[in-house]
Short mmCIF file of C-alpha atoms in Angstrom, two decimals:
data_model
loop_
_atom_site.label_atom_id
_atom_site.label_comp_id
_atom_site.label_asym_id
_atom_site.label_seq_id
_atom_site.Cartn_x
_atom_site.Cartn_y
_atom_site.Cartn_z
CA MET N 77 8.04 7.88 7.90
CA ALA N 78 8.55 9.04 8.30
CA SER N 79 10.86 7.29 7.13
CA SER N 80 11.40 7.53 7.37
CA SER N 81 9.01 7.50 8.53
CA ASP N 82 8.18 5.49 5.38
CA ALA N 83 9.91 2.56 7.14
CA SER N 84 7.38 2.13 9.89
CA LEU N 85 5.27 1.09 7.18
CA ARG N 86 7.47 -1.27 5.45
CA GLU N 87 8.31 -3.19 8.66
CA SER N 88 7.66 -6.75 8.60
CA PRO N 89 4.30 -6.40 11.18
CA THR N 90 3.22 -9.44 10.52
CA ALA N 91 5.44 -12.23 9.65
CA ALA N 92 2.60 -14.17 11.18
CA MET N 93 0.15 -12.35 9.05
CA LEU N 94 2.03 -12.88 6.20
CA GLU N 95 2.30 -16.89 6.37
CA ASP N 96 -1.32 -17.64 7.92
CA THR N 97 -4.46 -16.10 6.23
CA LYS N 98 -6.55 -17.28 9.65
CA LEU N 99 -4.15 -14.95 11.95
CA GLN N 100 -3.02 -17.91 13.77
CA LEU N 101 0.72 -17.27 14.66
CA ALA N 102 2.97 -20.17 13.94
CA PRO N 103 4.49 -22.10 16.67
CA ASP N 104 8.39 -20.92 16.04
CA GLU N 105 7.03 -17.27 16.16
CA LEU N 106 5.67 -17.53 19.71
CA ASP N 107 9.33 -18.98 20.92
CA ASP N 108 11.11 -16.09 22.26
CA GLU N 109 14.04 -18.19 22.45
CA SER N 110 14.55 -19.01 18.45
CA PRO N 111 17.92 -18.58 17.03
CA HIS N 112 17.50 -15.16 15.51
CA VAL N 113 16.80 -13.34 18.84
CA ARG N 114 19.16 -11.30 21.10
CA ARG N 115 21.90 -10.68 18.84
CA SER N 116 21.69 -6.58 18.87
CA THR N 117 23.39 -4.72 21.15
CA TRP N 118 21.21 -1.46 22.07
CA TRP N 119 23.40 0.82 19.85
CA MET N 120 23.19 -1.58 17.07
CA SER N 121 19.20 -1.35 17.77
CA SER N 122 19.75 2.63 17.66
CA MET N 123 21.23 2.41 14.14
CA ILE N 124 18.40 0.24 12.73
CA LEU N 125 15.63 2.26 14.15
CA THR N 126 17.58 5.43 12.64
CA GLY N 127 17.53 3.93 9.50
CA GLU N 128 13.96 2.90 9.47
CA ILE N 129 12.64 6.28 10.80
CA LEU N 130 14.89 8.70 8.85
CA GLY N 131 13.69 8.87 5.37
CA THR N 132 11.73 10.33 2.89
CA GLY N 133 9.66 12.31 5.25
CA VAL N 134 12.26 14.91 5.83
CA LEU N 135 11.79 15.79 2.38
CA GLY N 136 8.45 17.83 2.86
CA LEU N 137 9.29 19.27 6.47
CA PRO N 138 10.48 22.54 5.27
CA TYR N 139 7.48 23.25 3.47
CA ALA N 140 5.62 22.34 6.70
CA CYS N 141 7.51 24.41 8.87
CA ALA N 142 6.97 27.27 6.35
CA GLN N 143 3.11 26.97 6.86
CA LEU N 144 3.15 26.48 10.52
CA GLY N 145 5.90 29.46 11.09
CA TRP N 146 9.14 29.22 13.17
CA VAL N 147 7.33 28.49 16.54
CA LEU N 148 4.98 25.67 15.70
CA GLY N 149 7.64 24.44 13.06
CA MET N 150 10.26 24.05 15.98
CA ILE N 151 7.73 22.68 18.48
CA SER N 152 6.38 20.22 15.97
CA CYS N 153 9.93 18.68 15.28
CA ILE N 154 10.50 18.16 19.03
CA PHE N 155 7.14 17.53 20.41
CA PHE N 156 6.77 14.41 17.83
CA CYS N 157 10.02 13.28 18.30
CA CYS N 158 9.12 12.83 22.45
CA THR N 159 5.64 11.46 21.09
CA SER N 160 7.84 8.87 19.28
CA VAL N 161 9.87 8.04 21.99
CA TYR N 162 7.19 7.67 24.56
CA SER N 163 5.34 5.30 22.08
CA GLY N 164 8.49 3.03 21.86
CA VAL N 165 8.36 3.32 25.76
CA LEU N 166 5.24 1.76 25.93
CA LEU N 167 5.68 -0.86 23.22
CA SER N 168 8.96 -1.57 25.04
CA ALA N 169 6.68 -2.30 28.45
CA VAL N 170 4.06 -4.14 26.20
CA LYS N 171 6.89 -6.54 24.78
CA ASN N 172 9.11 -6.96 28.13
CA GLU N 173 6.58 -6.88 30.89
CA MET N 174 3.21 -8.31 29.33
CA TYR N 175 3.46 -10.30 26.12
CA PRO N 176 7.27 -11.48 25.89
CA ALA N 177 6.41 -13.92 22.97
CA ALA N 178 4.97 -10.91 20.90
CA THR N 179 6.49 -10.13 17.62
CA SER N 180 4.24 -7.72 15.71
CA TYR N 181 1.42 -5.39 16.05
CA LEU N 182 -0.91 -7.91 14.73
CA HIS N 183 0.43 -10.59 17.38
CA VAL N 184 -0.48 -7.96 20.29
CA ALA N 185 -3.53 -7.18 18.59
CA GLN N 186 -4.86 -10.75 18.54
CA GLU N 187 -3.70 -10.94 22.33
CA VAL N 188 -5.58 -7.82 23.68
CA GLY N 189 -8.59 -7.71 21.45
CA GLY N 190 -8.90 -11.42 20.15
CA PRO N 191 -9.55 -12.23 16.44
CA GLY N 192 -11.93 -9.26 15.68
CA PHE N 193 -9.10 -6.68 16.74
CA ALA N 194 -6.56 -8.90 15.23
CA LEU N 195 -8.51 -8.84 11.95
CA PHE N 196 -9.07 -5.08 11.93
CA THR N 197 -5.24 -4.50 12.67
CA ARG N 198 -4.39 -6.55 9.69
CA VAL N 199 -6.65 -4.69 7.32
CA ALA N 200 -5.22 -1.47 8.74
CA ILE N 201 -1.88 -2.08 8.07
CA LEU N 202 -2.35 -3.59 4.48
CA ALA N 203 -4.10 -0.54 3.73
CA THR N 204 -1.34 1.57 4.95
CA TRP N 205 1.32 -0.01 3.08
CA ALA N 206 -1.08 0.21 -0.24
CA ALA N 207 -1.27 3.68 0.56
CA LEU N 208 2.25 4.31 0.80
CA LEU N 209 3.36 2.82 -2.49
CA PRO N 210 1.64 5.69 -4.80
CA TYR N 211 3.49 8.03 -2.27
CA TYR N 212 6.62 6.52 -3.25
CA LEU N 213 5.98 6.58 -6.90
CA ILE N 214 5.28 10.51 -6.79
CA THR N 215 8.71 10.87 -4.81
CA CYS N 216 10.41 9.12 -7.76
CA ILE N 217 8.80 11.08 -10.63
CA LYS N 218 9.86 14.42 -8.87
CA THR N 219 13.28 13.16 -8.31
CA LEU N 220 13.76 12.13 -11.70
CA SER N 221 12.31 15.24 -13.28
CA GLY N 222 14.84 17.10 -10.96
CA ILE N 223 17.94 15.16 -12.24
CA PHE N 224 16.40 15.76 -15.79
CA PRO N 225 14.78 19.06 -15.92
CA ASN N 226 15.24 19.52 -19.72
CA ALA N 227 14.32 16.25 -20.98
CA GLY N 228 11.13 17.18 -22.17
CA PHE N 229 9.12 14.43 -20.28
CA CYS N 230 5.34 14.89 -18.65
CA PRO N 231 5.24 13.47 -14.84
CA TYR N 232 2.94 10.62 -16.48
CA GLN N 233 5.93 9.68 -18.90
CA TRP N 234 8.28 9.58 -16.03
CA SER N 235 5.78 7.60 -14.41
CA PHE N 236 6.17 5.03 -16.74
CA ILE N 237 9.89 5.09 -16.48
CA VAL N 238 9.82 4.39 -12.80
CA ALA N 239 7.29 1.45 -13.10
CA ALA N 240 9.82 0.09 -15.80
CA CYS N 241 12.55 0.52 -13.58
CA LEU N 242 10.44 -1.56 -10.89
CA VAL N 243 8.88 -4.46 -12.62
CA PRO N 244 12.10 -6.49 -12.62
CA LEU N 245 12.93 -5.74 -9.02
CA LEU N 246 9.50 -6.58 -7.87
CA GLN N 247 10.22 -10.08 -9.22
CA LEU N 248 12.26 -10.49 -6.10
CA ARG N 249 9.42 -12.72 -3.93
CA SER N 250 10.90 -12.36 -0.13
CA LEU N 251 12.30 -9.93 1.85
CA HIS N 252 15.70 -11.99 2.34
CA MET N 253 16.23 -11.23 -1.26
CA ILE N 254 15.44 -7.54 -0.82
CA SER N 255 17.66 -7.07 2.13
CA TYR N 256 20.75 -7.36 0.24
CA LEU N 257 19.79 -4.11 -1.49
CA CYS N 258 18.48 -2.58 2.03
CA LEU N 259 21.93 -1.42 3.19
CA ALA N 260 22.94 0.11 0.24
CA SER N 261 19.78 2.06 0.09
CA THR N 262 20.00 3.13 3.87
CA VAL N 263 23.72 4.32 2.98
CA ALA N 264 22.19 6.05 -0.08
CA MET N 265 19.79 7.84 2.04
CA ALA N 266 22.38 8.83 4.39
CA VAL N 267 24.56 10.21 1.89
CA ALA N 268 21.87 12.41 -0.14
CA VAL N 269 20.73 13.84 3.19
CA VAL N 270 24.52 14.94 3.70
CA ILE N 271 24.61 16.28 0.56
CA PHE N 272 21.41 18.16 0.87
CA LEU N 273 22.18 19.77 4.08
CA SER N 274 25.48 20.92 2.76
CA SER N 275 23.98 22.44 0.01
CA LEU N 276 21.40 24.06 2.54
CA ILE N 277 24.49 25.34 4.52
CA SER N 278 26.12 26.85 1.20
CA MET N 279 22.96 28.48 0.21
CA GLN N 280 22.59 29.88 3.84
CA ILE N 281 26.17 31.35 3.42
CA ASP N 282 25.42 32.73 0.19
CA ALA N 283 22.18 34.29 1.46
CA HIS N 284 23.80 36.36 4.26
CA ASP N 285 26.85 37.20 1.93
CA GLY N 286 24.93 38.45 -0.75
CA ALA N 287 23.07 41.54 -1.78
CA ASN N 288 19.69 40.20 -1.44
CA HIS N 289 19.75 38.30 1.88
CA SER N 290 17.51 40.97 3.64
CA HIS N 291 14.88 39.75 1.39
CA VAL N 292 14.41 36.28 2.92
CA GLU N 293 11.04 36.40 4.72
CA THR N 294 9.96 34.01 7.27
CA ASP N 295 7.02 34.14 9.75
CA LEU N 296 7.28 33.47 13.57
CA TRP N 297 3.57 32.16 13.36
CA PRO N 298 1.36 30.50 10.53
CA PRO N 299 0.69 32.89 7.71
CA ASP N 300 -2.69 31.46 7.51
CA PRO N 301 -3.91 30.52 10.98
CA ASN N 302 -6.30 28.18 9.72
CA PHE N 303 -7.22 25.82 12.25
CA LEU N 304 -7.71 22.87 10.08
CA ASP N 305 -4.32 23.92 7.95
CA VAL N 306 -2.26 23.54 11.17
CA TYR N 307 -3.45 20.04 11.60
CA ARG N 308 -2.71 19.31 7.98
CA ASN N 309 0.64 20.73 8.18
CA THR N 310 1.53 18.65 11.48
CA GLY N 311 0.86 15.58 9.60
CA SER N 312 4.22 15.85 7.56
CA PHE N 313 5.97 15.89 10.91
CA ILE N 314 3.69 12.81 12.41
CA PHE N 315 4.66 10.93 9.13
CA ALA N 316 8.37 11.87 9.36
CA TYR N 317 8.59 10.13 13.08
CA GLN N 318 6.49 7.17 12.19
CA GLY N 319 8.13 3.70 12.81
CA GLN N 320 6.36 2.32 16.01
CA SER N 321 4.74 -0.75 14.07
CA MET N 322 8.05 -2.38 13.68
CA PHE N 323 9.71 -1.67 17.12
CA LEU N 324 8.25 -5.25 18.37
CA GLU N 325 10.52 -6.98 15.85
CA ILE N 326 13.63 -4.85 16.76
CA ILE N 327 13.11 -5.45 20.53
CA ARG N 328 13.02 -9.23 20.12
CA GLU N 329 16.33 -9.56 18.46
CA MET N 330 18.03 -7.30 21.36
CA ARG N 331 20.42 -8.96 23.38
CA GLN N 332 19.02 -6.81 26.48
CA PRO N 333 15.44 -6.07 25.35
CA ARG N 334 14.82 -3.68 28.31
CA HIS N 335 17.22 -1.25 26.91
CA PHE N 336 14.83 -0.40 23.86
CA PRO N 337 13.85 2.78 25.61
CA ARG N 338 17.59 3.72 25.45
CA SER N 339 17.66 2.80 21.66
CA VAL N 340 14.38 4.63 20.73
CA PHE N 341 15.59 7.56 22.45
CA PHE N 342 18.97 7.76 20.92
CA ALA N 343 17.75 7.12 17.70
CA ASN N 344 14.91 9.79 17.61
CA MET N 345 17.46 12.26 19.25
CA ILE N 346 19.75 11.80 15.88
CA THR N 347 16.47 11.82 13.76
CA MET N 348 15.33 15.17 15.48
CA THR N 349 18.81 16.62 15.03
CA VAL N 350 18.72 15.90 11.18
CA TYR N 351 15.09 16.86 10.79
CA THR N 352 15.53 20.42 12.69
CA SER N 353 18.84 20.95 10.93
CA THR N 354 17.20 20.76 7.60
CA VAL N 355 14.20 22.79 8.35
CA VAL N 356 16.26 25.48 9.84
CA LEU N 357 18.59 25.62 7.33
CA ALA N 358 16.01 25.31 4.28
CA TYR N 359 13.58 27.75 6.05
CA ALA N 360 16.08 30.26 6.70
CA SER N 361 17.52 30.29 3.22
CA LYS N 362 14.31 30.56 1.21
CA GLY N 363 11.86 31.73 3.64
CA THR N 364 7.91 31.83 2.55
CA GLN N 365 9.27 30.52 -0.83
CA VAL N 366 10.52 27.32 0.12
CA ASN N 367 9.55 24.50 -2.24
CA GLN N 368 7.22 21.64 -1.23
CA PHE N 369 9.90 19.26 -2.28
CA LEU N 370 12.85 19.62 -0.56
CA PRO N 371 15.28 18.49 -3.73
CA ASP N 372 13.43 21.18 -5.70
CA MET N 373 15.35 24.01 -3.85
CA LEU N 374 18.56 22.99 -4.80
CA ASP N 375 20.35 23.63 -8.20
CA ASP N 376 21.18 21.15 -10.79
CA SER N 377 24.97 21.16 -10.19
CA PRO N 378 26.61 17.16 -10.34
CA VAL N 379 26.61 16.89 -6.85
CA ASN N 380 23.25 17.55 -6.25
CA ASN N 381 22.12 15.48 -9.02
CA ILE N 382 24.21 12.55 -7.34
CA ALA N 383 22.07 13.38 -4.45
CA ARG N 384 18.95 12.94 -6.10
CA MET N 385 20.10 9.51 -7.75
CA LEU N 386 20.85 8.06 -4.43
CA LEU N 387 17.17 9.50 -3.09
CA PHE N 388 15.91 7.95 -6.09
CA PHE N 389 17.62 4.48 -5.32
CA HIS N 390 16.50 4.65 -2.01
CA VAL N 391 12.84 5.11 -2.76
CA LEU N 392 12.98 2.47 -5.54
CA ILE N 393 13.98 0.18 -2.72
CA ALA N 394 11.58 1.42 -0.07
CA TYR N 395 8.81 0.59 -2.52
CA LEU N 396 10.14 -2.88 -2.59
CA ILE N 397 10.23 -3.29 1.08
CA THR N 398 6.72 -1.95 1.58
CA GLY N 399 5.17 -3.92 -1.48
CA GLN N 400 6.75 -7.38 -0.77
CA PRO N 401 4.89 -8.26 2.35
CA LEU N 402 1.67 -6.65 1.12
CA HIS N 403 2.29 -8.39 -2.34
CA ARG N 404 2.71 -11.84 -0.05
CA SER N 405 -0.68 -10.91 1.49
CA TYR N 406 -2.42 -10.78 -1.89
CA HIS N 407 -0.97 -14.15 -3.32
CA LEU N 408 -2.11 -15.81 -0.07
CA ILE N 409 -5.43 -14.34 -0.67
CA VAL N 410 -5.77 -15.27 -4.25
CA SER N 411 -3.83 -18.41 -4.76
CA SER N 412 -2.41 -19.69 -1.45
CA SER N 413 -1.48 -22.78 -3.12
CA THR N 414 1.10 -20.84 -5.20
CA ALA N 415 2.23 -18.71 -2.78
CA ASN N 416 5.20 -20.63 -1.66
CA ASP N 417 5.79 -22.32 -5.17
CA PRO N 418 9.20 -21.05 -6.32
CA GLY N 419 8.15 -22.43 -10.22
CA ARG N 420 6.81 -20.94 -12.92
CA ARG N 421 3.14 -20.74 -12.01
CA GLY N 422 3.99 -19.15 -8.76
CA ALA N 423 6.53 -16.83 -10.08
CA TRP N 424 3.66 -15.99 -12.73
CA HIS N 425 1.11 -15.29 -10.10
CA TRP N 426 3.43 -13.01 -8.33
CA PHE N 427 4.31 -11.24 -11.77
CA LEU N 428 0.25 -10.57 -12.28
CA ILE N 429 -0.19 -9.48 -8.56
CA THR N 430 2.66 -6.81 -8.53
CA SER N 431 2.02 -5.85 -11.90
CA ALA N 432 -1.60 -5.05 -10.82
CA GLN N 433 -0.55 -3.28 -7.67
CA LEU N 434 1.78 -1.13 -9.70
CA ILE N 435 -0.65 -0.17 -12.26
CA ALA N 436 -3.05 0.67 -9.57
CA GLY N 437 -0.20 2.89 -8.16
CA VAL N 438 0.60 4.62 -11.19
CA LEU N 439 -3.07 5.56 -11.92
CA VAL N 440 -3.44 7.20 -8.26
CA ALA N 441 0.03 8.98 -8.55
CA ASN N 442 -1.09 10.59 -11.88
CA ALA N 443 -4.50 11.30 -10.30
CA VAL N 444 -3.11 12.63 -7.40
CA PRO N 445 0.21 13.92 -7.92
CA PHE N 446 0.78 16.25 -4.88
CA PHE N 447 3.79 15.48 -2.86
CA GLU N 448 3.17 17.78 0.30
CA ALA N 449 -0.43 16.94 0.41
CA VAL N 450 -0.42 13.23 0.16
CA GLN N 451 2.49 13.17 2.65
CA GLY N 452 0.08 15.39 4.83
CA LEU N 453 -2.78 12.78 4.44
CA LEU N 454 -0.79 9.85 5.01
CA GLY N 455 0.86 11.67 8.43
CA SER N 456 -2.75 11.96 9.56
CA MET N 457 -4.70 8.97 8.21
CA THR N 458 -1.98 6.10 8.90
CA GLY N 459 0.72 7.87 10.91
CA ALA N 460 -1.43 9.00 13.75
CA PRO N 461 -3.00 5.83 14.61
CA ILE N 462 0.43 4.03 14.62
CA VAL N 463 1.95 6.64 16.48
CA PHE N 464 -0.97 7.36 19.13
CA GLY N 465 -3.37 4.51 18.76
CA TRP N 466 -2.07 1.14 18.95
CA PRO N 467 0.66 1.89 21.49
CA ALA N 468 -1.47 3.12 24.05
CA PHE N 469 -4.20 1.01 23.49
CA PHE N 470 -1.87 -2.09 23.97
CA PHE N 471 -0.23 -0.64 26.94
CA LEU N 472 -3.68 0.08 28.69
CA ARG N 473 -5.29 -3.02 27.61
CA GLY N 474 -2.37 -5.31 28.19
CA SER N 475 -2.05 -3.72 31.61
CA TYR N 476 -5.74 -4.32 32.41
CA LEU N 477 -5.71 -7.81 31.31
CA HIS N 478 -2.63 -8.57 33.51
CA GLY N 479 -4.04 -6.90 36.50
CA ARG N 480 -1.16 -4.42 36.40
CA LYS N 481 -1.55 -1.01 38.14
CA VAL N 482 -0.92 1.59 35.68
CA ALA N 483 0.59 5.07 37.11
CA ALA N 484 -1.20 8.29 36.98
CA GLY N 485 1.22 9.68 34.92
CA HIS N 486 0.84 6.97 32.24
CA TRP N 487 -3.03 7.31 32.48
CA LEU N 488 -2.76 10.66 31.48
CA VAL N 489 -0.74 10.69 28.53
CA CYS N 490 -2.00 7.89 27.26
CA GLY N 491 -5.49 9.14 27.90
CA VAL N 492 -4.51 12.04 25.79
CA TYR N 493 -3.09 10.20 22.91
CA LEU N 494 -6.08 7.97 22.59
CA CYS N 495 -8.83 10.69 23.33
CA VAL N 496 -7.15 13.69 22.02
CA PHE N 497 -4.34 13.10 19.63
CA LEU N 498 -5.67 10.44 17.86
CA PRO N 499 -9.18 11.56 16.83
CA LEU N 500 -7.58 15.22 16.32
CA PHE N 501 -4.96 14.32 13.83
CA THR N 502 -6.45 11.50 12.32
CA VAL N 503 -9.93 13.02 11.49
CA LEU N 504 -9.48 16.51 11.12
CA GLY N 505 -5.78 16.27 9.43
CA THR N 506 -7.47 13.82 7.25
CA ILE N 507 -10.52 15.78 6.29
CA ASN N 508 -8.37 19.19 5.90
CA SER N 509 -5.75 17.14 3.41
CA MET N 510 -8.50 15.62 1.55
CA THR N 511 -9.76 18.89 0.99
CA ASP N 512 -6.51 20.39 -0.18
CA ILE N 513 -6.25 17.48 -2.28
CA VAL N 514 -9.82 18.24 -4.19
CA GLN N 515 -8.68 21.75 -4.55
CA GLN N 516 -5.51 21.05 -6.11
CA ILE N 517 -7.04 18.68 -8.60
CA SER N 518 -9.60 21.25 -9.42
CA THR N 519 -7.18 23.86 -10.08
CA SER N 520 -4.18 21.37 -11.74
CA GLY N 521 -4.52 19.52 -15.29
CA PRO N 522 -6.25 16.44 -15.71
CA PRO N 523 -4.54 13.15 -14.76
CA PHE N 524 -2.00 11.87 -17.32
CA SER N 525 -1.34 15.11 -19.00
CA CYS N 526 1.78 17.40 -19.20
CA ASN N 527 -0.50 19.97 -17.21
CA ALA N 528 -1.23 18.23 -14.34
CA SER N 529 0.63 19.63 -11.40
CA SER N 530 3.03 17.24 -9.43
CA ALA N 531 3.85 20.31 -6.90
#
């Protein structure tokens, strides 16, 4: 998310959720004519979507493709792009034709399913955010170890350095304050991707010009055609394309909300082009020896290290953006009286909450330091419901409540989303990713040791 794919989970899904522990939406959030709506053109919204979806998810796609083979790998790049676009079309219909006042998944969940379903959605989103934070820490650890391979630090020591970098930044208590870093973060990721692609192109040219280019081996089909392995590796593609839970916020700010399908199509085409180019170049250059973590494929030249530093900065900011609404929710639960207190007491409570979450993240990142496996798990366990579950259910349930006739094509695709893709990718993908993590734990060193694998 991914996201990246990572951005789908760091959206503000729930401005209402964050401001009201009773899941009741504030009156101003029901006002579709509030001052901050209808500013963005469709192409501006496309750029926002691209910046949100295109993220760290790309880092594990070449390895996932190597496990799937050329055919299934390329199909996955295209197929999950199409599913992302279709989910956007469904959410556009929900927002524009059924619930024009809706501003988040939580808001629609309350409308179509009542307080119980809204509570379920709230818990699911919070759990998704919490699960994503250790993934960001793992990414930062691997990125720093790639920049300074001779530093002699163990993964757990790098995790302490990352945590030390985050502690002062985490004291920014609002998304507004963090927003000043967001543009720089998006630019940093874009430049890093350009450098990575340039390096991969150079590697591909060298591979074809060199004497050993014939030894690059690739597979047309999965080298290990295990049914569960296929689902586990497709989770990385789901993770890379997820971002649907922030679509409603973007639609709200468009001048012409009905143009959102155009925006989501354009953004996903850009994302698919970047993903496909990265996968093709990386897999063609390294073949079956492709690394699980894309930056590990590149040498430690100054330019590549600049790209790694930019990636590190981007992931740090992604952690802040994801963590802020999560920490805000914790603060409202633990001490609602100080959640809006700008003084010392509120700042102290915020520091304790963010530090506790950071410590928990460090523990998880060192206990399960397996980048590709964790990315696949997030794609299956959290990405599949966000991509396939909520949009289809919102559309069908909203149509029923509004007495709208649903076309046969929508019935078919939504039925496949809910009855086939959602259980298959969520249940089977999650089970296999968990199995893979358990196996890697059993063969790696203990947590907080230099022997612990972070592959």
